[in-house]
mmCIF file of C-alpha atoms and ligand atoms in Angstrom:
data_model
loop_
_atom_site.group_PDB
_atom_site.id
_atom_site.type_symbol
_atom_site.label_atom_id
_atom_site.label_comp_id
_atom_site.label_asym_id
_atom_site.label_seq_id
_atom_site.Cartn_x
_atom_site.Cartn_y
_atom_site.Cartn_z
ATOM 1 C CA UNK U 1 69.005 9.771 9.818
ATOM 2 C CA UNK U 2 65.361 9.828 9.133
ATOM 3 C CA UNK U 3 64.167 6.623 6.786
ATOM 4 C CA UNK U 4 62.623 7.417 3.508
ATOM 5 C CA UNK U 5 59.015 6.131 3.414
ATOM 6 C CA UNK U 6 57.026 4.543 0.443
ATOM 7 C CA UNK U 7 54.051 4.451 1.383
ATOM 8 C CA UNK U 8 51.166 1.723 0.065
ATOM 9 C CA UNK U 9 48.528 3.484 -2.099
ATOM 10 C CA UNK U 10 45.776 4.165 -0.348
ATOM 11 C CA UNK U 11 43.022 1.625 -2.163
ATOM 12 C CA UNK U 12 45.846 -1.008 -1.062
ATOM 13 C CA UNK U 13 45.666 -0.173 2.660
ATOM 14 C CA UNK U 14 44.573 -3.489 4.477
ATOM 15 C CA UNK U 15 41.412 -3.712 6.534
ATOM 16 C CA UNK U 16 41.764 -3.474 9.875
ATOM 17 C CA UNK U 17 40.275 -5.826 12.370
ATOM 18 C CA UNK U 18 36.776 -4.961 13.535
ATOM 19 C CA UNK U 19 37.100 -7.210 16.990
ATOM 20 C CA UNK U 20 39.576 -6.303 19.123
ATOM 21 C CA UNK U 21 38.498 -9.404 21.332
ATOM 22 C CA UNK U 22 39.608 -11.803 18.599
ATOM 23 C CA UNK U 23 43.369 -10.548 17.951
ATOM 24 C CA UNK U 24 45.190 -13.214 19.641
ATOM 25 C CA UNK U 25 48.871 -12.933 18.772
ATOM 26 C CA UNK U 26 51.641 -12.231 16.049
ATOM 27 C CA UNK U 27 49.343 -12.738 13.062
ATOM 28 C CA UNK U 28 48.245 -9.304 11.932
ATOM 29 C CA UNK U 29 50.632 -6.966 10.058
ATOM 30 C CA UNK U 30 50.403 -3.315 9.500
ATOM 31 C CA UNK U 31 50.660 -1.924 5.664
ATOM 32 C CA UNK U 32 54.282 -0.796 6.415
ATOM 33 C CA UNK U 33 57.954 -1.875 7.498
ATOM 34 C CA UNK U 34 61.183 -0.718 8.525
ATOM 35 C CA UNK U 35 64.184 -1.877 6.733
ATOM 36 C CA UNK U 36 68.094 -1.107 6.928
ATOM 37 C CA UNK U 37 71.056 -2.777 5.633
ATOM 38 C CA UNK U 38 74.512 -3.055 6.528
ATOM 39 C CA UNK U 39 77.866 -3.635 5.242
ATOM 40 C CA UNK U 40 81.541 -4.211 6.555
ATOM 41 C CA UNK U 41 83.265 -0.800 5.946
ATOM 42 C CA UNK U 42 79.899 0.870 5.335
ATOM 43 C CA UNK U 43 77.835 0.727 8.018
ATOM 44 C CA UNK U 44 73.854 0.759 8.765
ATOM 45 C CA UNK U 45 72.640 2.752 5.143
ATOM 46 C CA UNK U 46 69.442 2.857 3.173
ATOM 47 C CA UNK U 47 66.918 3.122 5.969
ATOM 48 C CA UNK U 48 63.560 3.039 4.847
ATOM 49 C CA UNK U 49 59.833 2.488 5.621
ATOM 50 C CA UNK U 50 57.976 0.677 2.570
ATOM 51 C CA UNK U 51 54.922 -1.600 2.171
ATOM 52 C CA UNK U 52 54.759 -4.708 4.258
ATOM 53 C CA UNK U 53 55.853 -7.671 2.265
ATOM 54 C CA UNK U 54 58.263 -10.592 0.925
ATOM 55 C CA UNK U 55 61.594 -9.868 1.853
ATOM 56 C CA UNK U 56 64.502 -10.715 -1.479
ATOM 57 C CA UNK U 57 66.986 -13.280 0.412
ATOM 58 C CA UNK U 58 69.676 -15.090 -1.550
ATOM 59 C CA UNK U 59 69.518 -18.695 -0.819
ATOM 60 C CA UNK U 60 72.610 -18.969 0.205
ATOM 61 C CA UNK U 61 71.861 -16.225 3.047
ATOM 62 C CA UNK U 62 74.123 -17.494 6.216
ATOM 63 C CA UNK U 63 71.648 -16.151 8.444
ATOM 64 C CA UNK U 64 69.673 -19.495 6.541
ATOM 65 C CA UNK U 65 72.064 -21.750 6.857
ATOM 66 C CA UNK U 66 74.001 -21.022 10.510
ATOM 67 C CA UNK U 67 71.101 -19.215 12.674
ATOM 68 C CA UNK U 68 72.669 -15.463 12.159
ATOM 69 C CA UNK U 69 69.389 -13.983 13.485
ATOM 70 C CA UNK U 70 68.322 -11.760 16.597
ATOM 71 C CA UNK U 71 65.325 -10.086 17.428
ATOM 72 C CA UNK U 72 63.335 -7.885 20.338
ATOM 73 C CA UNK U 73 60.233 -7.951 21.215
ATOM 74 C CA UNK U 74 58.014 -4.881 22.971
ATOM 75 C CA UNK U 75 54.735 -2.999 22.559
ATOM 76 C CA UNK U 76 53.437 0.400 21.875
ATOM 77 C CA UNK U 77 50.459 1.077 24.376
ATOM 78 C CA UNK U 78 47.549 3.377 23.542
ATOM 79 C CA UNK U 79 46.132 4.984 26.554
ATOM 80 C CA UNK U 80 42.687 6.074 27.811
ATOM 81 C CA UNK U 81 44.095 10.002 27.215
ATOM 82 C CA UNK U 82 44.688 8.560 23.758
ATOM 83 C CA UNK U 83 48.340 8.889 24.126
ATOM 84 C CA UNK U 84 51.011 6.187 22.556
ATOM 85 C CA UNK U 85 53.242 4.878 24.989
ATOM 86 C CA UNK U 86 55.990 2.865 24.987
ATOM 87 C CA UNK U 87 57.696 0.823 27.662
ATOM 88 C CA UNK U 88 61.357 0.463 28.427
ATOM 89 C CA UNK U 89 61.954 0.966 24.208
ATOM 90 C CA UNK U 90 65.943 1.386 24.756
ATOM 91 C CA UNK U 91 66.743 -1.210 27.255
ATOM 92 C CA UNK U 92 65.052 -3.678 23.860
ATOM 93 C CA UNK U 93 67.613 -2.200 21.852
ATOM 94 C CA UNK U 94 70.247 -2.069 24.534
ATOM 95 C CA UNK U 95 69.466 -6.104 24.823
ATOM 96 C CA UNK U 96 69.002 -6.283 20.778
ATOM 97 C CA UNK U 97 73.028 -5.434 20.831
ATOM 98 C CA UNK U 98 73.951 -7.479 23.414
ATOM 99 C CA UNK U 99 72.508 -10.401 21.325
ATOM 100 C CA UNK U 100 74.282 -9.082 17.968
ATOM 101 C CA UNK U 101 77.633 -9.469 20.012
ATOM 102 C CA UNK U 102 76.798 -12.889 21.066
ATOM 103 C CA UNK U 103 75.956 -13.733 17.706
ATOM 104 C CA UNK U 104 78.810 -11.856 15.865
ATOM 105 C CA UNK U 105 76.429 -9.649 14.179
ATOM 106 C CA UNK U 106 76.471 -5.936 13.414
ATOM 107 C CA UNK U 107 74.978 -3.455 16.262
ATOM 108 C CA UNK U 108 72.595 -0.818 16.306
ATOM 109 C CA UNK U 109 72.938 2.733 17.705
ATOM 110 C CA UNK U 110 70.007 2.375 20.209
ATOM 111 C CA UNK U 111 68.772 6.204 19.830
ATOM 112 C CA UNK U 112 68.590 5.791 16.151
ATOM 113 C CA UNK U 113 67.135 2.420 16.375
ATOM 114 C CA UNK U 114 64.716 3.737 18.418
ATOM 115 C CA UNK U 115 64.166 6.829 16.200
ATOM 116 C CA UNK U 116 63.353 4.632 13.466
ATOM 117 C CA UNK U 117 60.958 2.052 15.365
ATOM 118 C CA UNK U 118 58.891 6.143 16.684
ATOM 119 C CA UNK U 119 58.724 6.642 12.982
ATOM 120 C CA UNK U 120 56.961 3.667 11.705
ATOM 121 C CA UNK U 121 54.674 3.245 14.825
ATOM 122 C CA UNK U 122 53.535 7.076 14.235
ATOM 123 C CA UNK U 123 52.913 6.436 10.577
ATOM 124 C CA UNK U 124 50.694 3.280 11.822
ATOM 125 C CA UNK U 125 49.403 4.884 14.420
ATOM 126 C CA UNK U 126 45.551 4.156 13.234
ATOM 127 C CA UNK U 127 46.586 0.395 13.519
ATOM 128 C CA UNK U 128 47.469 0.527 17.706
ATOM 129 C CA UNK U 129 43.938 -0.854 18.902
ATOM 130 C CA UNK U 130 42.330 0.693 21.806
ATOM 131 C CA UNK U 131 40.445 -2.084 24.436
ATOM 132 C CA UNK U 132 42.071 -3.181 27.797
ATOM 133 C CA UNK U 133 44.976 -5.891 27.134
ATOM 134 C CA UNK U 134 45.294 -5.115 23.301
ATOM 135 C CA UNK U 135 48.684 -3.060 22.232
ATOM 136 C CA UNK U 136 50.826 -2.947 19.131
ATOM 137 C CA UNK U 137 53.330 -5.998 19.318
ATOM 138 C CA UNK U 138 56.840 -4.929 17.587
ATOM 139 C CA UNK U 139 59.586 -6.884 16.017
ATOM 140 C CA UNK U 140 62.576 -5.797 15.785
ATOM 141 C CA UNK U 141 64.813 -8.270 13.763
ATOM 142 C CA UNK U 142 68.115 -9.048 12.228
ATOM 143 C CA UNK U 143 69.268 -11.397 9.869
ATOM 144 C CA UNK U 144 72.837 -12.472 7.777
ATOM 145 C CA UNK U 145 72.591 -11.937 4.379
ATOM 146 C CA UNK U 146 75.672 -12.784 3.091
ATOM 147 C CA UNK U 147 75.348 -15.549 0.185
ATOM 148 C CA UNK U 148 78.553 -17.743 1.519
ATOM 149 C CA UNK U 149 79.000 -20.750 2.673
ATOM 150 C CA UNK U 150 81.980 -21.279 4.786
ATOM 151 C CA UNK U 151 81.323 -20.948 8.618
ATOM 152 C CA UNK U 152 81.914 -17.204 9.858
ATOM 153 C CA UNK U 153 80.263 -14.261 10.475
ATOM 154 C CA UNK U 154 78.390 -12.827 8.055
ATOM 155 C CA UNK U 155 80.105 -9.231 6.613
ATOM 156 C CA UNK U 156 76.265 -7.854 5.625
ATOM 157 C CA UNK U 157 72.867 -7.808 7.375
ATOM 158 C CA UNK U 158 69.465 -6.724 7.050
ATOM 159 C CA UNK U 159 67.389 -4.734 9.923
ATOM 160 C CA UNK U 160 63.899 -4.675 9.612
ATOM 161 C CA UNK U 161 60.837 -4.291 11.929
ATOM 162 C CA UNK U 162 57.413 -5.841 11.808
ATOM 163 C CA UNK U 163 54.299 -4.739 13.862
ATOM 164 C CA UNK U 164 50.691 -5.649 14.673
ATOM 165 C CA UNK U 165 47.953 -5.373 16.827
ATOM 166 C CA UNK U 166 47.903 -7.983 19.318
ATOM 167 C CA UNK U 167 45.812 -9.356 22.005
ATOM 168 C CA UNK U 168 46.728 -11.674 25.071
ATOM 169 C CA UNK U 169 49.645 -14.401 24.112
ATOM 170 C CA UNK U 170 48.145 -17.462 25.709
ATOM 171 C CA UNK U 171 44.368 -18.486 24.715
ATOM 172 C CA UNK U 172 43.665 -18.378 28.179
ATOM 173 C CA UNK U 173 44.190 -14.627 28.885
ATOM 174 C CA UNK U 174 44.504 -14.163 32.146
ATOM 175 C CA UNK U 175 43.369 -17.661 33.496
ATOM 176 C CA UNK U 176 46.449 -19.687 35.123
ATOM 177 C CA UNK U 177 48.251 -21.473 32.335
ATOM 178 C CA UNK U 178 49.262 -25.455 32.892
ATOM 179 C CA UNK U 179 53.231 -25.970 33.089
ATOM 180 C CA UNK U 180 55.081 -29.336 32.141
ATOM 181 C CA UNK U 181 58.437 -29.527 33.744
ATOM 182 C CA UNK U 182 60.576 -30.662 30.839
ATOM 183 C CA UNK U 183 63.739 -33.508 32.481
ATOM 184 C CA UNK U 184 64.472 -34.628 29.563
ATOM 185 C CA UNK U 185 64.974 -31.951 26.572
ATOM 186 C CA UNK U 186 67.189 -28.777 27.682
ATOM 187 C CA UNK U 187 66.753 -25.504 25.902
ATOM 188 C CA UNK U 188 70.144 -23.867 26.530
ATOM 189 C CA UNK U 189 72.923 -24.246 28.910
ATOM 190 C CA UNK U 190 75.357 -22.008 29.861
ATOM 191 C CA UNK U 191 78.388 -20.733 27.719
ATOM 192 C CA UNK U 192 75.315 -21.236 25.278
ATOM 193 C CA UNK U 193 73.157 -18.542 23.639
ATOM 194 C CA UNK U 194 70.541 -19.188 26.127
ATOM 195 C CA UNK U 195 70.709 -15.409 27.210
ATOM 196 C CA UNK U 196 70.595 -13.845 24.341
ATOM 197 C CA UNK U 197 67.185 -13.281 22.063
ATOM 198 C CA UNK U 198 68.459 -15.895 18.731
ATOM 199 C CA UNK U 199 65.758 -17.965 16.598
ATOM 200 C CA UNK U 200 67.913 -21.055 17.845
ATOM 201 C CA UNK U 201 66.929 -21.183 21.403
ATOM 202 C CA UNK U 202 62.837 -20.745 19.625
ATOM 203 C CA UNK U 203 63.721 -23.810 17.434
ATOM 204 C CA UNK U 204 65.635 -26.385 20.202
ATOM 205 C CA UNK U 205 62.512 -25.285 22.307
ATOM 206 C CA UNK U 206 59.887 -26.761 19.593
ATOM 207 C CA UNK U 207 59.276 -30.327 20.371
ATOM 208 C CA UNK U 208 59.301 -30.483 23.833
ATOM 209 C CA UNK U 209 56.714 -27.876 23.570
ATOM 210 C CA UNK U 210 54.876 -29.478 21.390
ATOM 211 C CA UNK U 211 54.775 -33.006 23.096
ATOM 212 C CA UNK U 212 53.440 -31.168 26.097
ATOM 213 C CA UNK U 213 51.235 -29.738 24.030
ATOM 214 C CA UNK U 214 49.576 -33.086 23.324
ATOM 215 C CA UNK U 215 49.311 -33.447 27.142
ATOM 216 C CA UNK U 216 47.766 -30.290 27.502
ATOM 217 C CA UNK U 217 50.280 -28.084 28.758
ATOM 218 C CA UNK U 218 50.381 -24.084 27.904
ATOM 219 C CA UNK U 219 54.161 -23.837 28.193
ATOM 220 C CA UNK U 220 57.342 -25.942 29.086
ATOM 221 C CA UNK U 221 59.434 -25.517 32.274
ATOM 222 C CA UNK U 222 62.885 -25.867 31.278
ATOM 223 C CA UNK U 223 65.635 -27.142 34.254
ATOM 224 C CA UNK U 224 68.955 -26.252 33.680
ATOM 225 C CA UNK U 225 71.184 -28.261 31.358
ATOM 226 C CA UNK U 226 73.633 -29.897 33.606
ATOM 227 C CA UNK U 227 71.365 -30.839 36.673
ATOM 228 C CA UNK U 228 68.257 -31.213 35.672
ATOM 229 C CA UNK U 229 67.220 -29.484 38.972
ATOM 230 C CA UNK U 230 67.508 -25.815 38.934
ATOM 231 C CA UNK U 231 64.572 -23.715 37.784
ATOM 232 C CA UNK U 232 65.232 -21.827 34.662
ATOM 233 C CA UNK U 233 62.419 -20.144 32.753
ATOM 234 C CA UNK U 234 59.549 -20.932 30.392
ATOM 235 C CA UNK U 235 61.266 -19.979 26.973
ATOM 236 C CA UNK U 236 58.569 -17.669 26.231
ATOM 237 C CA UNK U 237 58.582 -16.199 29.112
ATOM 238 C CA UNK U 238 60.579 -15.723 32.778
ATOM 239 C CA UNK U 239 59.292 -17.113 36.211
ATOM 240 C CA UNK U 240 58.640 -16.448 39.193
ATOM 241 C CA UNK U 241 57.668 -18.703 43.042
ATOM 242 C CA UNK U 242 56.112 -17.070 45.460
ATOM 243 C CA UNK U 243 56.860 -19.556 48.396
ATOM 244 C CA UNK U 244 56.043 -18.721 51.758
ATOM 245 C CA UNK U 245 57.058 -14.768 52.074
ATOM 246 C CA UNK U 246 59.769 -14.885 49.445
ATOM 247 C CA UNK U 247 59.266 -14.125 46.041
ATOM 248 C CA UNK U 248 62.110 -16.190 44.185
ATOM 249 C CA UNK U 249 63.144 -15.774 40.209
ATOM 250 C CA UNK U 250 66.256 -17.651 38.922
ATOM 251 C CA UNK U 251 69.747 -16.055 38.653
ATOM 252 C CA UNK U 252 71.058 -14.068 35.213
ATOM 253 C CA UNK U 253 72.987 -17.315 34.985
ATOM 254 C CA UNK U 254 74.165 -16.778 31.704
ATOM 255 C CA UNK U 255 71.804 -19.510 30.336
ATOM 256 C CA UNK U 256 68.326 -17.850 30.836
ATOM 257 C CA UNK U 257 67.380 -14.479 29.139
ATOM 258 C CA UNK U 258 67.317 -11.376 30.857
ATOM 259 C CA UNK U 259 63.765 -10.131 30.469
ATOM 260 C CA UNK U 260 62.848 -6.324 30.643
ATOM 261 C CA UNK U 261 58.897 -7.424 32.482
ATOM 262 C CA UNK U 262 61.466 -9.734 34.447
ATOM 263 C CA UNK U 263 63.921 -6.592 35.691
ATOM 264 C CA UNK U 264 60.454 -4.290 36.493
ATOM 265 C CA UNK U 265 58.534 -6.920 38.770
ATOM 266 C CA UNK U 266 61.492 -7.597 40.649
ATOM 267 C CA UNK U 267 62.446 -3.964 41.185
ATOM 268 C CA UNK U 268 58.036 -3.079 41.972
ATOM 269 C CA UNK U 269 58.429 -5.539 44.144
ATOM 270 C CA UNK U 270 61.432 -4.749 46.057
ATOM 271 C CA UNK U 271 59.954 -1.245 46.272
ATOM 272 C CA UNK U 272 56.818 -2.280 47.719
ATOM 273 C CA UNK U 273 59.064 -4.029 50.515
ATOM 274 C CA UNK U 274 57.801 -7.585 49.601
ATOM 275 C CA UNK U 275 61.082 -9.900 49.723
ATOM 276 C CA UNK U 276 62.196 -10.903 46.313
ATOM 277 C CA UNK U 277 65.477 -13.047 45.544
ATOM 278 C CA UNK U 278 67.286 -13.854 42.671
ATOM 279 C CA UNK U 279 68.149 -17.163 43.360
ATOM 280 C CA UNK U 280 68.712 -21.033 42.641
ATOM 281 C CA UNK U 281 65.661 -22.636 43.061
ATOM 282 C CA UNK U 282 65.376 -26.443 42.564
ATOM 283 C CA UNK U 283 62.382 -28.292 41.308
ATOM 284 C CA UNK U 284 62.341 -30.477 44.388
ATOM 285 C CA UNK U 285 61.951 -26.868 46.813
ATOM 286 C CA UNK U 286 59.156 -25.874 44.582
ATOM 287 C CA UNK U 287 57.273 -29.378 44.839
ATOM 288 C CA UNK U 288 57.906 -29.723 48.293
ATOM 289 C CA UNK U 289 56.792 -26.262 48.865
ATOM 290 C CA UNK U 290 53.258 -27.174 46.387
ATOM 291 C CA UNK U 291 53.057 -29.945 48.990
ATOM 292 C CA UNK U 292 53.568 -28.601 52.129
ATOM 293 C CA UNK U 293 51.123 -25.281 50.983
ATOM 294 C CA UNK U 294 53.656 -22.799 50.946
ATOM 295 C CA UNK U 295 53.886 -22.334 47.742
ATOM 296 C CA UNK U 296 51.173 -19.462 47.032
ATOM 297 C CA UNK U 297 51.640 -18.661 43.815
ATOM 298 C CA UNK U 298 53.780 -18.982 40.515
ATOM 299 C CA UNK U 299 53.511 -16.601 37.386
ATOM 300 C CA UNK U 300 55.522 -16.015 34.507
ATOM 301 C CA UNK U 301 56.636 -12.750 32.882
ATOM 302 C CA UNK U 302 57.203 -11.393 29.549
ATOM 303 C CA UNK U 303 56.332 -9.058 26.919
ATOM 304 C CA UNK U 304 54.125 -10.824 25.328
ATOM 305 C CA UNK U 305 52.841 -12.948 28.161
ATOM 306 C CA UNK U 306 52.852 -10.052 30.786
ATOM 307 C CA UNK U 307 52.241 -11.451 33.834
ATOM 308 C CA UNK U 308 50.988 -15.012 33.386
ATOM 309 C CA UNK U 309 49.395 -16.870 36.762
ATOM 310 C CA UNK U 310 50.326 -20.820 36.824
ATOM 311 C CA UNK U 311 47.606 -23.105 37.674
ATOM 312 C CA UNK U 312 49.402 -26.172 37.395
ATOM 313 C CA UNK U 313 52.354 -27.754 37.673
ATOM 314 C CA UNK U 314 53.153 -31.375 36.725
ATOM 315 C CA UNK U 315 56.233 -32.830 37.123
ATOM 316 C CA UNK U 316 57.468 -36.349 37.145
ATOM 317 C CA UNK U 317 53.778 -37.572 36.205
ATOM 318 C CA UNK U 318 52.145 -35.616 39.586
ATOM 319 C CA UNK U 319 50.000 -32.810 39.442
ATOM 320 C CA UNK U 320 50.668 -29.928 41.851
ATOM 321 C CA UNK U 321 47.918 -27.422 41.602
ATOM 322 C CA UNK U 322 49.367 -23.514 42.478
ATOM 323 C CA UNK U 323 47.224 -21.237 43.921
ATOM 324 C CA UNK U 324 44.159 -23.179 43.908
ATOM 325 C CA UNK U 325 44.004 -22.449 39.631
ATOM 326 C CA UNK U 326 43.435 -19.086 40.514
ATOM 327 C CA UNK U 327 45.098 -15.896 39.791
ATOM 328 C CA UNK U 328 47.058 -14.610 43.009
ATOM 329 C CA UNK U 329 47.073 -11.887 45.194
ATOM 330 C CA UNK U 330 50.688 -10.554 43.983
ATOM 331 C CA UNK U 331 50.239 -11.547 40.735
ATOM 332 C CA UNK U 332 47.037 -9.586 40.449
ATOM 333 C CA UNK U 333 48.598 -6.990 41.890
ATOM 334 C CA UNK U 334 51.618 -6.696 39.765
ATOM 335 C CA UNK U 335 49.436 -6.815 36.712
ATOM 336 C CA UNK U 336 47.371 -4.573 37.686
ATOM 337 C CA UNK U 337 50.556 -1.834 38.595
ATOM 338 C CA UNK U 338 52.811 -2.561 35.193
ATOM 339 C CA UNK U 339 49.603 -2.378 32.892
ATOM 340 C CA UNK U 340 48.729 0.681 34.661
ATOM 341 C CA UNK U 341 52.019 1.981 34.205
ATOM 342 C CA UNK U 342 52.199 0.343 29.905
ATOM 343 C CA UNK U 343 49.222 2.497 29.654
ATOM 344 C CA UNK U 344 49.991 6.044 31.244
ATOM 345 C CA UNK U 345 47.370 5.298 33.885
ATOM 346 C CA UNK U 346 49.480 5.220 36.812
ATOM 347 C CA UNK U 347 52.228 6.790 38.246
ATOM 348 C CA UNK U 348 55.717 5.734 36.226
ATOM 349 C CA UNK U 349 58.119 6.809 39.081
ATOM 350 C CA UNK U 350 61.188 5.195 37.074
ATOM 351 C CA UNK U 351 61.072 6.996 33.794
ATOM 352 C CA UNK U 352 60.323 3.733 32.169
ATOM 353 C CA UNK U 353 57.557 5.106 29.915
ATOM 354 C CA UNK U 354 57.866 7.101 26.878
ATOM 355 C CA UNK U 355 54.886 8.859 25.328
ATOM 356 C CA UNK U 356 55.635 9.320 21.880
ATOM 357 C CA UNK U 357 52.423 10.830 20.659
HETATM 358 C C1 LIG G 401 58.202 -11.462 23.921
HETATM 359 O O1 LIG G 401 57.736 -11.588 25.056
HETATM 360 O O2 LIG G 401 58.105 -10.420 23.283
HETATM 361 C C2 LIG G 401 58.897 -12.548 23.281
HETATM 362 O O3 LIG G 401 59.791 -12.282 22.530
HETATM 363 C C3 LIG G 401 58.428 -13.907 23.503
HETATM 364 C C4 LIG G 401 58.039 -14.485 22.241
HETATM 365 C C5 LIG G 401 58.972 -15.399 21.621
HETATM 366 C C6 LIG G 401 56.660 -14.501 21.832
#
């Protein structure tokens, strides 16, 4: 099912930015969306493409009032051959219904999901900028619509997805970022939603963020919620220790979400016969490893974020610089090998990249 397109008439096309170097991230829209609805009994119908703009909600939408919402997150990639590519497209949508069954919402069929996504990045192809570290950010999302009340699932939803040009997530690009480890707020536990992609876990992440913020901190590191001990991940992204010769990540623990950069690294690095565990990892064995020196390096992984070198961690009051605030060796390296792949400019030996133009 192809969608029908409206498109925007062409003296109402937006300008498109002139400085690639200034995109930053997730405020640029193209001229064009995707929508779909669904309803109980009916299924996913009216798929369409029209002009970016205000979506019609009934106030009494339950995706308003009890968190009904899901999204994705990935990138279309133009290459130096001038291809498109994109990266890992159905394992988003493969995770986007893994989320709706968490959150009692309606599901997608991935192919056709992904059909629908090809068809709006082709017709905004122009908009997919072209320097090193720039790509197309997409946003695939989902809310209830349903004007009730009373606590259930919602029996109609809207599908839409958003795009835009985007540059590096954090201000500092590549530089290390500064981590706060958070032992006081907890941003999910498990038997939660923590694993699953749900505005809710964005929201009960906001003001711990934002009080480290104020310190200075990029990002939060969030301990799990029982212990207060166990590495988790940095809400916007996942993370990763390099201590000693072992490259540790947490566990899928059910609590954490399951990130598609998260599943690459670990399986580019297994391949390149480094050793990488997916593991419980207190606080207390990363400190002691800062202090003792074997703790070389610490970087975080995402879409958004790709790979993102830690500088700093501070925890407890104490800082603990990582890697002497420099970007490391494997982290370098890993950047270097999953951009090249993003792009089309090196060897994709896993059929993770699709060229769709
Ligand atoms: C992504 O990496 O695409 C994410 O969804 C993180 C985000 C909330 C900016």
């Amino acid at each position: 099912m192809e969608a029908e397109v409206t498109q925007v008439e062409s003296n109402q096309l937006k300008q498109k930015p002139t400085d690639e170097s200034q995109l930053g991230f997730g405020d640029i829209f193209t001229d064009h969306m995707f929508l779909a609805n669904y309803e109980d009994g009916k299924g996913w119908i009216n798929p369409r493409i029209v002009p970016y703009g205000d979506l019609s909600i009934d106030p009494a939408a339950m995706s308003i009032h009890y968190g009904q919402e899901i999204f994705e997150g990935l990138k279309a990639y133009r290459g130096k051959d001038g291809g498109i590519y994109l990266f890992r497209p159905k394992d988003n949508f493969r995770r986007f219904n893994i989320s709706a069954r968490r959150m009692c919402m309606a599901e997608l069929d991935v192919d056709q999901a992904v059909n629908w996504m090809k068809q709006l990045i082709l017709l905004e192809k122009a908009w997919i900028p072209k320097s090193e570290g720039t790509s197309l950010y997409i946003r695939p999302t989902m809310i209830a619509t349903e004007p009730h009340l009373g606590v259930r699932p919602s029996r109609t939803y809207s599908f839409f997805i958003i795009i835009g040009p985007v540059g590096a997530y954090y201000k500092e690009g590549l530089d290390p970022v500064k981590i706060y480890v958070e032992d006081f707020y907890v941003r999910a536990s498990v038997g939660g939603t923590g694993e699953v992609k749900t505005a809710g876990n964005y929201a009960a992440s906001l003001l711990a963020a934002e009080k480290a913020k104020e310190k200075g901190f990029t990002q939060v590191l969030w301990l799990d919620a029982k212990h207060l001990k166990y590495i988790e991940e940095v809400g916007t992204m996942n993370i990763f220790f390099v201590i000693g010769d072992e490259v540790i990540t947490a566990p899928l623990s059910g609590s954490i979400l399951s990130g598609i950069t998260r599943d690459s690294v670990i399986q580019i690095v297994r391949d390149w016969g480094i050793k990488v565990s997916e593991r419980s990892l207190t606080i207390d064995e990363v400190i002691n490893a800062a202090q003792d020196g074997t703790l070389k390096e610490a970087f975080g992984t995402g879409t958004a974020a790709v790979i993102s070198p830690v500088g700093q961690i501070t925890y407890k009051g104490k800082d603990h610089v990582v890697a002497g605030r420099q970007m490391g060796e494997l982290s370098q390296r890993l950047y270097d090998e999953i951009v090249g792949i993003q792009y089309g400019q090196r060897p994709d030996k896993r059929g993770w990249v699709k060229r769709i133009d």
